[in-house]
Every structure is written in structure tokens, then in C-alpha cells.
Tab-separated table of C-alpha atoms in Angstrom:
chain	number	residue	atom	x	y	z
A	22	MET	CA	11.665	-5.586	53.711
A	23	GLY	CA	13.368	-7.445	56.510
A	24	PRO	CA	16.374	-7.421	58.844
A	25	ARG	CA	19.846	-6.291	57.838
A	26	SER	CA	21.825	-8.750	55.722
A	27	GLY	CA	18.679	-10.746	55.099
A	28	GLY	CA	19.264	-10.943	51.343
A	29	LYS	CA	16.751	-8.418	49.997
A	30	SER	CA	19.132	-6.627	47.641
A	31	SER	CA	20.660	-9.938	46.524
A	32	ILE	CA	17.273	-11.163	45.357
A	33	ARG	CA	16.657	-8.006	43.357
A	34	LYS	CA	20.114	-8.087	41.758
A	35	VAL	CA	20.064	-11.777	40.826
A	36	VAL	CA	16.526	-12.000	39.441
A	37	PHE	CA	16.080	-8.661	37.700
A	38	GLU	CA	19.659	-7.575	36.946
A	39	ARG	CA	21.173	-11.001	36.160
A	40	MET	CA	23.971	-10.696	38.726
A	41	ALA	CA	25.855	-13.923	39.440
A	42	PRO	CA	24.814	-15.322	42.851
A	43	SER	CA	28.442	-15.529	43.968
A	44	ASP	CA	28.847	-11.777	43.375
A	45	THR	CA	26.083	-10.913	45.837
A	46	LEU	CA	28.569	-11.410	48.676
A	47	PHE	CA	30.098	-8.044	47.741
A	48	ILE	CA	26.886	-5.994	47.569
A	49	GLU	CA	26.920	-2.967	49.843
A	50	LYS	CA	24.259	-2.759	52.518
A	51	THR	CA	21.138	-0.802	51.636
A	52	THR	CA	21.101	2.464	53.597
A	53	LYS	CA	18.163	4.178	51.892
A	54	THR	CA	14.975	3.169	50.137
A	55	VAL	CA	15.601	2.060	46.550
A	56	ALA	CA	12.735	2.087	44.009
A	57	ASP	CA	13.149	0.213	40.738
A	58	SER	CA	10.754	-0.062	37.800
A	59	TYR	CA	11.416	-2.909	35.393
A	60	THR	CA	10.372	-1.946	31.883
A	61	ASN	CA	12.532	-4.332	29.831
A	62	SER	CA	10.258	-7.276	30.526
A	63	PHE	CA	6.643	-8.249	29.995
A	64	ILE	CA	5.924	-7.751	33.697
A	65	SER	CA	5.252	-4.133	34.628
A	66	LEU	CA	6.672	-4.135	38.126
A	67	THR	CA	7.887	-1.532	40.621
A	68	THR	CA	9.776	-2.709	43.703
A	69	TRP	CA	10.784	-0.828	46.829
A	70	ASP	CA	13.852	-2.136	48.639
A	71	LEU	CA	13.752	-0.799	52.209
A	72	PRO	CA	16.835	-0.554	54.439
A	73	GLY	CA	17.307	-3.456	56.838
A	74	GLY	CA	15.342	-3.307	60.056
A	75	VAL	CA	12.977	-0.531	58.916
A	76	LEU	CA	9.619	-2.089	59.780
A	77	ASP	CA	7.880	1.053	61.008
A	78	PRO	CA	5.568	2.381	58.258
A	79	ALA	CA	5.991	5.910	59.636
A	80	GLN	CA	9.575	5.854	58.290
A	81	TRP	CA	8.608	4.801	54.760
A	82	PRO	CA	8.345	7.100	51.725
A	83	LEU	CA	5.126	5.285	50.709
A	84	THR	CA	1.949	3.977	52.299
A	85	PHE	CA	0.389	0.501	52.388
A	86	SER	CA	-2.518	1.735	50.285
A	87	ASP	CA	-0.055	2.129	47.390
A	88	LEU	CA	1.093	-1.516	47.518
A	89	ASP	CA	-0.255	-4.762	46.095
A	90	ALA	CA	2.114	-7.090	47.962
A	91	VAL	CA	4.668	-6.978	50.760
A	92	ILE	CA	7.568	-9.439	50.804
A	93	PHE	CA	9.309	-10.063	54.122
A	94	VAL	CA	12.791	-11.540	53.644
A	95	LEU	CA	14.094	-13.337	56.737
A	96	ASP	CA	17.512	-14.951	57.096
A	97	ALA	CA	16.897	-18.618	57.921
A	98	GLN	CA	20.356	-18.820	59.473
A	99	GLY	CA	20.058	-15.587	61.447
A	100	THR	CA	20.352	-15.602	65.238
A	101	PHE	CA	17.663	-12.937	65.732
A	102	LEU	CA	14.877	-14.632	63.780
A	103	ASN	CA	12.616	-15.008	66.819
A	104	ASP	CA	12.984	-11.306	67.701
A	105	MET	CA	11.917	-10.319	64.206
A	106	ILE	CA	8.691	-12.340	64.272
A	107	ARG	CA	6.976	-10.029	66.770
A	108	LYS	CA	7.982	-6.921	64.791
A	109	LEU	CA	6.817	-8.633	61.634
A	110	ALA	CA	3.382	-9.351	63.137
A	111	ILE	CA	2.938	-5.705	64.189
A	112	THR	CA	3.893	-4.472	60.714
A	113	MET	CA	1.458	-6.900	59.089
A	114	PHE	CA	-1.303	-5.722	61.429
A	115	LYS	CA	-0.729	-2.086	60.414
A	116	ALA	CA	-0.608	-3.026	56.734
A	117	TRP	CA	-3.816	-5.049	56.824
A	118	THR	CA	-5.595	-2.248	58.692
A	119	ALA	CA	-4.633	0.245	55.965
A	120	ASN	CA	-5.200	-2.056	52.981
A	121	GLN	CA	-7.143	-5.293	53.383
A	122	GLY	CA	-6.461	-6.247	49.777
A	123	ILE	CA	-2.707	-6.471	50.272
A	124	GLN	CA	-0.993	-9.856	50.095
A	125	PHE	CA	1.824	-10.957	52.399
A	126	GLU	CA	4.710	-13.142	51.301
A	127	VAL	CA	7.342	-14.423	53.722
A	128	PHE	CA	10.638	-15.577	52.209
A	129	LEU	CA	12.672	-17.731	54.570
A	130	HIS	CA	15.896	-16.958	52.763
A	131	LYS	CA	19.452	-18.366	52.601
A	132	ILE	CA	18.384	-21.991	52.998
A	133	ASP	CA	21.334	-23.266	50.953
A	134	GLY	CA	23.589	-25.439	53.077
A	135	MET	CA	20.727	-26.448	55.403
A	136	SER	CA	19.358	-29.983	55.506
A	137	GLU	CA	15.810	-30.575	54.290
A	138	ASP	CA	14.585	-31.491	57.774
A	139	TYR	CA	16.120	-28.390	59.327
A	140	ARG	CA	14.545	-26.184	56.649
A	141	LEU	CA	11.077	-27.582	57.283
A	142	ASP	CA	11.473	-27.347	61.076
A	143	THR	CA	12.566	-23.708	60.835
A	144	LEU	CA	9.674	-22.883	58.507
A	145	GLN	CA	7.130	-24.588	60.780
A	146	ASN	CA	8.493	-22.733	63.812
A	147	LEU	CA	8.212	-19.423	61.947
A	148	ARG	CA	4.665	-20.204	60.831
A	149	ASP	CA	3.521	-21.195	64.345
A	150	ARG	CA	5.106	-18.201	66.068
A	151	LEU	CA	3.773	-15.686	63.547
A	152	THR	CA	0.271	-17.178	63.689
A	153	GLU	CA	0.258	-16.922	67.480
A	154	ASP	CA	1.434	-13.307	67.449
A	155	LEU	CA	-1.148	-12.324	64.827
A	156	PHE	CA	-3.893	-13.976	66.876
A	157	ASP	CA	-2.762	-12.073	69.989
A	158	LEU	CA	-2.999	-8.791	68.084
A	159	SER	CA	-6.398	-9.569	66.574
A	160	PRO	CA	-8.244	-12.893	66.206
A	161	GLU	CA	-10.059	-11.436	63.192
A	162	LEU	CA	-6.739	-10.520	61.614
A	163	GLU	CA	-5.310	-14.016	61.914
A	164	SER	CA	-8.371	-15.605	60.299
A	165	SER	CA	-8.785	-13.029	57.507
A	166	MET	CA	-5.213	-12.472	56.395
A	167	ASN	CA	-3.596	-14.667	53.752
A	168	VAL	CA	0.102	-15.213	54.454
A	169	PHE	CA	2.208	-17.301	52.055
A	170	TYR	CA	5.548	-18.848	52.973
A	171	HIS	CA	8.467	-19.740	50.693
A	172	LEU	CA	11.878	-21.341	51.191
A	173	THR	CA	14.330	-19.432	48.992
A	174	SER	CA	17.958	-19.092	47.971
A	175	VAL	CA	19.694	-17.160	45.193
A	176	PHE	CA	21.961	-20.148	44.531
A	177	ASP	CA	19.174	-22.262	43.033
A	178	THR	CA	15.848	-21.760	41.278
A	179	SER	CA	13.804	-21.535	44.485
A	180	ILE	CA	13.883	-17.723	44.422
A	181	TYR	CA	12.534	-17.692	40.843
A	182	GLU	CA	9.729	-20.075	41.778
A	183	ALA	CA	8.775	-18.001	44.816
A	184	LEU	CA	8.737	-14.695	42.929
A	185	SER	CA	6.812	-16.324	40.079
A	186	LYS	CA	4.037	-17.285	42.502
A	187	VAL	CA	4.006	-13.761	43.925
A	188	VAL	CA	3.700	-12.180	40.470
A	189	GLN	CA	0.977	-14.608	39.388
A	190	LYS	CA	-1.281	-13.354	42.183
A	191	LEU	CA	-0.951	-9.836	40.759
A	192	ILE	CA	-2.021	-10.746	37.202
A	193	PRO	CA	-5.813	-10.437	36.702
A	194	GLU	CA	-5.691	-12.650	33.601
A	195	GLN	CA	-4.077	-15.531	35.502
A	196	GLY	CA	-7.166	-17.754	35.365
A	197	MET	CA	-7.539	-17.379	31.593
A	198	LEU	CA	-3.857	-18.107	30.995
A	199	GLU	CA	-4.007	-21.283	33.069
A	200	ARG	CA	-7.091	-22.420	31.179
A	201	LEU	CA	-5.373	-21.805	27.831
A	202	LEU	CA	-2.344	-23.810	28.930
A	203	ASP	CA	-4.603	-26.650	30.104
A	204	ILE	CA	-6.261	-26.748	26.670
A	205	LEU	CA	-2.893	-26.659	24.920
A	206	CYS	CA	-1.559	-29.549	27.030
A	207	GLN	CA	-4.712	-31.555	26.427
A	208	GLN	CA	-4.855	-30.989	22.666
A	209	CYS	CA	-1.133	-31.598	22.085
A	210	SER	CA	-0.600	-34.292	24.747
A	211	LEU	CA	2.019	-32.201	26.585
A	212	ASP	CA	3.311	-33.204	30.005
A	213	LYS	CA	3.829	-29.622	31.247
A	214	ALA	CA	3.756	-26.080	29.869
A	215	PHE	CA	5.107	-22.777	31.203
A	216	LEU	CA	4.574	-19.213	29.998
A	217	PHE	CA	7.784	-17.364	30.900
A	218	ASP	CA	8.729	-13.738	31.122
A	219	THR	CA	11.851	-14.150	28.997
A	220	SER	CA	14.133	-11.553	30.587
A	221	SER	CA	13.581	-12.462	34.259
A	222	LYS	CA	12.866	-16.222	33.858
A	223	LEU	CA	9.767	-15.851	36.043
A	224	TYR	CA	6.846	-17.927	34.822
A	225	ILE	CA	3.650	-15.927	34.799
A	226	ALA	CA	1.437	-18.976	34.224
A	227	THR	CA	1.529	-22.765	34.040
A	228	ASP	CA	-1.062	-25.465	33.529
A	229	SER	CA	-2.961	-26.958	36.465
A	230	ALA	CA	-0.976	-30.219	36.550
A	231	PRO	CA	1.133	-30.682	39.731
A	232	LEU	CA	4.455	-28.874	39.505
A	233	GLU	CA	7.710	-30.594	40.421
A	234	THR	CA	10.758	-28.466	41.164
A	235	GLN	CA	12.959	-30.457	38.796
A	236	THR	CA	10.519	-29.819	35.964
A	237	TYR	CA	10.805	-26.074	36.459
A	238	VAL	CA	14.605	-26.316	36.701
A	239	ILE	CA	14.839	-28.090	33.337
A	240	CYS	CA	12.520	-25.637	31.576
A	241	SER	CA	14.172	-22.572	33.120
A	242	ASP	CA	17.685	-23.731	32.199
A	243	TYR	CA	16.556	-24.505	28.662
A	244	LEU	CA	15.056	-21.026	28.271
A	245	ASP	CA	18.344	-19.546	29.486
A	246	LEU	CA	20.323	-21.648	27.010
A	247	ILE	CA	18.158	-20.676	24.038
A	248	GLY	CA	18.371	-17.021	25.044
A	249	ASP	CA	22.171	-17.189	24.979
A	250	PHE	CA	22.194	-18.828	21.551
A	251	THR	CA	19.653	-16.340	20.217
A	252	LEU	CA	21.919	-13.436	21.075
A	253	LEU	CA	25.004	-15.283	19.822
A	254	TYR	CA	23.569	-15.807	16.340
A	255	GLU	CA	21.753	-12.498	16.072
A	256	PRO	CA	21.913	-11.398	12.411
A	257	THR	CA	23.432	-8.068	11.378
A	258	PRO	CA	21.825	-5.569	8.996
A	259	VAL	CA	22.200	-6.530	5.344
A	260	SER	CA	21.937	-4.069	2.457
A	261	THR	CA	19.723	-5.083	-0.443
A	262	PRO	CA	20.780	-4.554	-4.064
A	263	VAL	CA	19.380	-1.609	-6.035
A	264	PRO	CA	16.300	-2.653	-8.049
A	265	PRO	CA	16.326	-2.178	-11.860
A	266	ASN	CA	14.043	0.851	-11.698
A	267	ASN	CA	16.703	2.737	-9.676
A	268	THR	CA	14.560	3.058	-6.587
A	269	THR	CA	16.219	4.120	-3.356
A	270	PRO	CA	18.298	1.347	-1.748
A	271	THR	CA	16.892	-0.034	1.463
A	272	THR	CA	18.461	-1.659	4.462
A	273	SER	CA	16.737	-4.542	6.200
A	274	ALA	CA	17.551	-5.753	9.679
A	275	HIS	CA	16.061	-8.471	11.802
A	276	HIS	CA	16.360	-8.915	15.529
A	277	SER	CA	15.933	-12.484	16.655
A	278	ARG	CA	14.050	-11.465	19.798
A	279	SER	CA	12.016	-8.759	18.188
A	280	SER	CA	8.366	-8.819	17.771
A	281	SER	CA	6.477	-10.785	15.815
A	282	ARG	CA	3.145	-12.364	15.382
A	283	SER	CA	0.157	-10.336	14.359
A	284	VAL	CA	-2.427	-10.170	17.109
A	285	SER	CA	-5.842	-11.437	16.150
A	286	THR	CA	-8.993	-10.064	17.627
A	287	PRO	CA	-10.835	-12.392	20.020
A	288	GLY	CA	-13.444	-13.071	17.382
A	289	GLY	CA	-10.781	-14.049	14.864
A	290	LEU	CA	-8.873	-16.512	17.028
A	291	GLY	CA	-8.640	-20.012	15.684
A	292	ALA	CA	-9.537	-22.983	17.820
A	293	MET	CA	-6.874	-25.454	18.908
A	294	THR	CA	-7.147	-28.849	17.276
A	295	LYS	CA	-6.778	-32.160	19.028
A	296	ILE	CA	-4.153	-34.644	17.901
A	297	ASP	CA	-5.558	-37.371	15.666
A	298	SER	CA	-3.263	-40.281	14.955
A	299	SER	CA	-4.839	-40.701	11.515
A	300	SER	CA	-4.026	-37.160	10.423
A	301	GLY	CA	-0.902	-35.057	10.719
A	302	THR	CA	-2.625	-31.741	10.056
A	303	PRO	CA	-5.105	-29.692	12.087
A	304	GLY	CA	-8.648	-30.966	11.684
A	305	GLY	CA	-7.603	-33.236	8.824
A	306	GLU	CA	-7.086	-30.274	6.465
A	307	LYS	CA	-4.459	-30.520	3.740
A	308	VAL	CA	-1.397	-28.368	4.056
A	309	ASN	CA	-0.856	-28.388	0.277
A	310	GLY	CA	-4.190	-26.685	-0.288
A	311	SER	CA	-5.260	-23.297	0.967
A	312	PRO	CA	-3.326	-21.895	3.956
A	313	VAL	CA	-4.549	-23.341	7.243
A	314	LYS	CA	-5.889	-20.736	9.626
A	315	GLY	CA	-3.283	-19.828	12.237
A	316	THR	CA	-0.209	-20.704	10.182
A	317	ALA	CA	0.290	-17.073	9.205
A	318	SER	CA	1.383	-16.421	12.777
A	319	LEU	CA	4.213	-18.922	12.399
A	320	THR	CA	5.848	-17.038	9.552
A	321	ALA	CA	5.012	-13.480	10.539
A	322	GLY	CA	8.278	-13.003	12.424
A	323	ARG	CA	11.595	-14.542	13.370
A	324	LEU	CA	11.032	-15.360	17.016
A	325	PRO	CA	13.340	-17.963	18.558
A	326	SER	CA	12.123	-21.537	18.751
A	327	SER	CA	13.859	-24.815	19.467
A	328	ARG	CA	13.356	-28.382	20.605
A	329	VAL	CA	15.652	-31.160	21.821
A	330	ARG	CA	15.269	-34.770	22.837
A	331	LEU	CA	15.942	-35.603	26.480
A	332	GLY	CA	17.673	-38.701	27.756
A	333	THR	CA	14.348	-40.024	29.027
A	334	GLY	CA	13.034	-40.250	25.448
A	335	GLY	CA	10.751	-37.249	25.806
A	336	GLY	CA	11.502	-33.776	24.555
A	337	ILE	CA	11.538	-30.129	25.542
A	338	ALA	CA	10.504	-27.317	23.216
A	339	MET	CA	10.458	-23.527	23.342
A	340	TRP	CA	8.589	-20.961	21.245
A	341	GLY	CA	8.787	-17.192	21.445
A	342	ILE	CA	5.313	-15.639	21.791
A	343	ASN	CA	6.676	-12.125	21.402
A	344	SER	CA	9.914	-10.379	22.358
A	345	ASN	CA	9.099	-10.696	26.077
A	346	LEU	CA	7.089	-13.936	26.415
A	347	SER	CA	8.184	-17.525	25.783
A	348	LEU	CA	6.330	-20.827	25.903
A	349	VAL	CA	8.346	-23.817	27.178
A	350	THR	CA	6.813	-27.301	27.158
A	351	LEU	CA	7.735	-30.875	27.980
A	352	LEU	CA	6.831	-33.283	25.175
A	353	ARG	CA	6.016	-36.962	25.341
A	354	PRO	CA	8.223	-39.403	23.381
A	355	GLN	CA	7.824	-39.238	19.583
A	356	MET	CA	5.088	-36.597	19.858
A	357	MET	CA	6.931	-33.819	18.012
A	358	ASP	CA	8.128	-36.153	15.250
A	359	GLU	CA	4.668	-37.561	14.562
A	360	HIS	CA	2.527	-34.432	15.035
A	361	GLU	CA	4.828	-31.482	14.411
A	362	ALA	CA	2.424	-29.612	12.109
A	363	LEU	CA	-0.464	-29.895	14.548
A	364	ILE	CA	1.601	-28.801	17.552
A	365	GLU	CA	2.956	-25.791	15.653
A	366	TYR	CA	-0.578	-24.871	14.605
A	367	ASN	CA	-1.894	-25.068	18.168
A	368	VAL	CA	1.066	-23.121	19.570
A	369	ALA	CA	0.436	-20.348	17.026
A	370	THR	CA	-3.233	-20.224	18.040
A	371	PHE	CA	-2.229	-20.185	21.715
A	372	GLY	CA	0.186	-17.302	21.124
A	373	ASP	CA	-2.444	-15.220	19.346
A	374	ALA	CA	-4.906	-15.856	22.177
A	375	VAL	CA	-2.394	-14.810	24.863
A	376	LEU	CA	-1.534	-11.574	23.077
A	377	ALA	CA	-5.222	-10.841	22.502
A	378	ILE	CA	-5.994	-11.350	26.211
A	379	PHE	CA	-3.359	-8.859	27.315
A	380	ASP	CA	-4.265	-6.435	24.544
A	381	LEU	CA	-7.860	-6.383	25.792
A	382	GLY	CA	-6.622	-5.995	29.370
A	383	MET	CA	-4.609	-2.903	28.434
A	384	GLN	CA	-7.612	-1.371	26.647
A	385	ALA	CA	-9.974	-1.978	29.579
């Protein structure tokens, strides 16, 4: 929600419908409430896009008790920003009174073209004014409510980062995913790891290491590139020859983004193995002997995977976890060349663990 021409519909179109940012200039203004459910991604999400300026809950087709989060989109270059702050505080007060578990996200939008200093000054002014107005309405409200602020634009990755952080707060398994990524980075000596929702490019989890914007930009662009190549080289159905016993001919087809690995039960998950410079296989086991536990997941499907060497000497790699989830990591120099088998083993174990976590969450 937010004022007219604030950029609410542009955000929805760019992130979830893959519209080019330059085309958002021609989007018609929203005149009625639009509800969208996104089912073609891993994230089960329903959004309500309210007409500009409608901040009175009495005019909504839904109530605050039905919501997990409210996103206020404010035009950073708008001339009526100060007038909106008071209305925003009143709306937040009504929302918190109806549902104290709701989270509030404020997007200071359309920051492209503004200097870094001006962006920060505008954000600080918004934060100070809103805090004062909330305190005037209720001192208890100001101290109890969690309000998160983001600088966003559809012309760069800032809107994806902001929405990723919003979605992460709505995922109950977030803590377990972060812990798994921390273990993976530690065992494979990775610099950074992201778990992406493939279709929207929102990352639903990352490890606990500090996140730099440029790191996310590189990983997000790489995921986009691999997705384009995956669709470009998607194989077509191929008919198999008739067997000698004259059985019925069959037709086999494989979709490069289709599913995939078999999901192990929590008790059957293998443990990740730490890199040992004296051994190129997990736990020192021989690959030529019996199959190493976890390697079955690597050959169970044809999910996209890729790696390239960066100009810095390090590398970037991507593995499909299933048709909707992708793991993207930054590798240290020479790490993939020297310990490829071990990294693949640990990634397979990580993928099985992630799918098992969400499978248990759906059954609960």
C-alpha cells in the first residue's frame, strides 16, 4: 500500500511477472484491489495490491488479522512524503491493535538517480518523523512495534534484496536453513552461499557471513544467466526403438528444470564432510569402491548446474536443488578443481536436507 504513483504495481510486475523495468512507465494506475497468488515458485505467497492513497482499513476487502506483513511503498522523490507519514502512523497503529504479530516494512522507493547522501538523509528523516508520530499515538506502540526500512528501486537489485528479507521473516524454517548454509560454507570453504527461489530470484536464505550488495548482484545475475541457457538447450522428447520382444514403444522426455533428487528422511540424511587436503573424496572413502552415500542424489535427475571462474581467481557455482530452488555459491581460488568430488557430495547432502526440512514442515 502507499500513495498514488508510488511504484507498488511496478514492484509486483518486475519481481513476480518478469516485466522489464523500463516498461513499468506504461503501467496503468491501480483503481481497485488486486490479489495475486504465486504458485509457479517455491514461495507460496499471496499479495494484495491496494489502490493508491487507500490507507483506511475500513475500505479494504480484508482485515489485518488475515495478514502476515504489510509493505508501505513511499516515493522517495514525491512532494507529499511528509503528509503521508502521519497517515502511515495511524494505519500502523490500527494494524498493530488488530494483529500484534504483523510485521511492517517500509520501502522508500524510486531512489535511482538520487545521490547516496540524499538517500540516507531522506531515509533518516522518514525514520525520525514516523517514530515521533508513533510515539505520540502510543508510547507502548513505538517501543513494541518492529518497523524495517529499505531503500529500493526496480532498476537495480535493491528491490529483490528488500523483498527477500521480507519473505525470510515469513519462513519458519529460516533458522535451520541458515545453519545448513553455515555448515556447507565451513565444510567446503565457500565464501558465500545463497538459496534462491529460482523463478523470482528472491533468496530465501543465506549464510550468516556479512552480505555485500555486489555479492548478491553477481550471484543473482549468474542465476538469471543459467536459467536462460537452461531453457535454450532444453531437450525435446525422443522416441526409443522397439525392443526385440515387440513390447510397446515408449517415449521419454526430460525437462532440464524438472524435479529431481529423491528426498531422504531426516534419519537417512548423510553428514557433510570437511575438506581434507590429503583426500579428494568424502571422509577418505574410495570412489572406485562401493557407491558413496549421497552420490545417488547427484545422478537422480537432470537439474541444471554450472560453474565459472571469475576474474579475481575465485569461482561461482550453481546447483539446482529441485525445479524451484537453486543453490548459488562463491568459491575460493582452485577450490573446485582440487576438491570437486567432495563439494558435489556435500551439495547433494545439503539438497536432501533442505527438501527434507520443507517436507516435514508441510506434514506438520
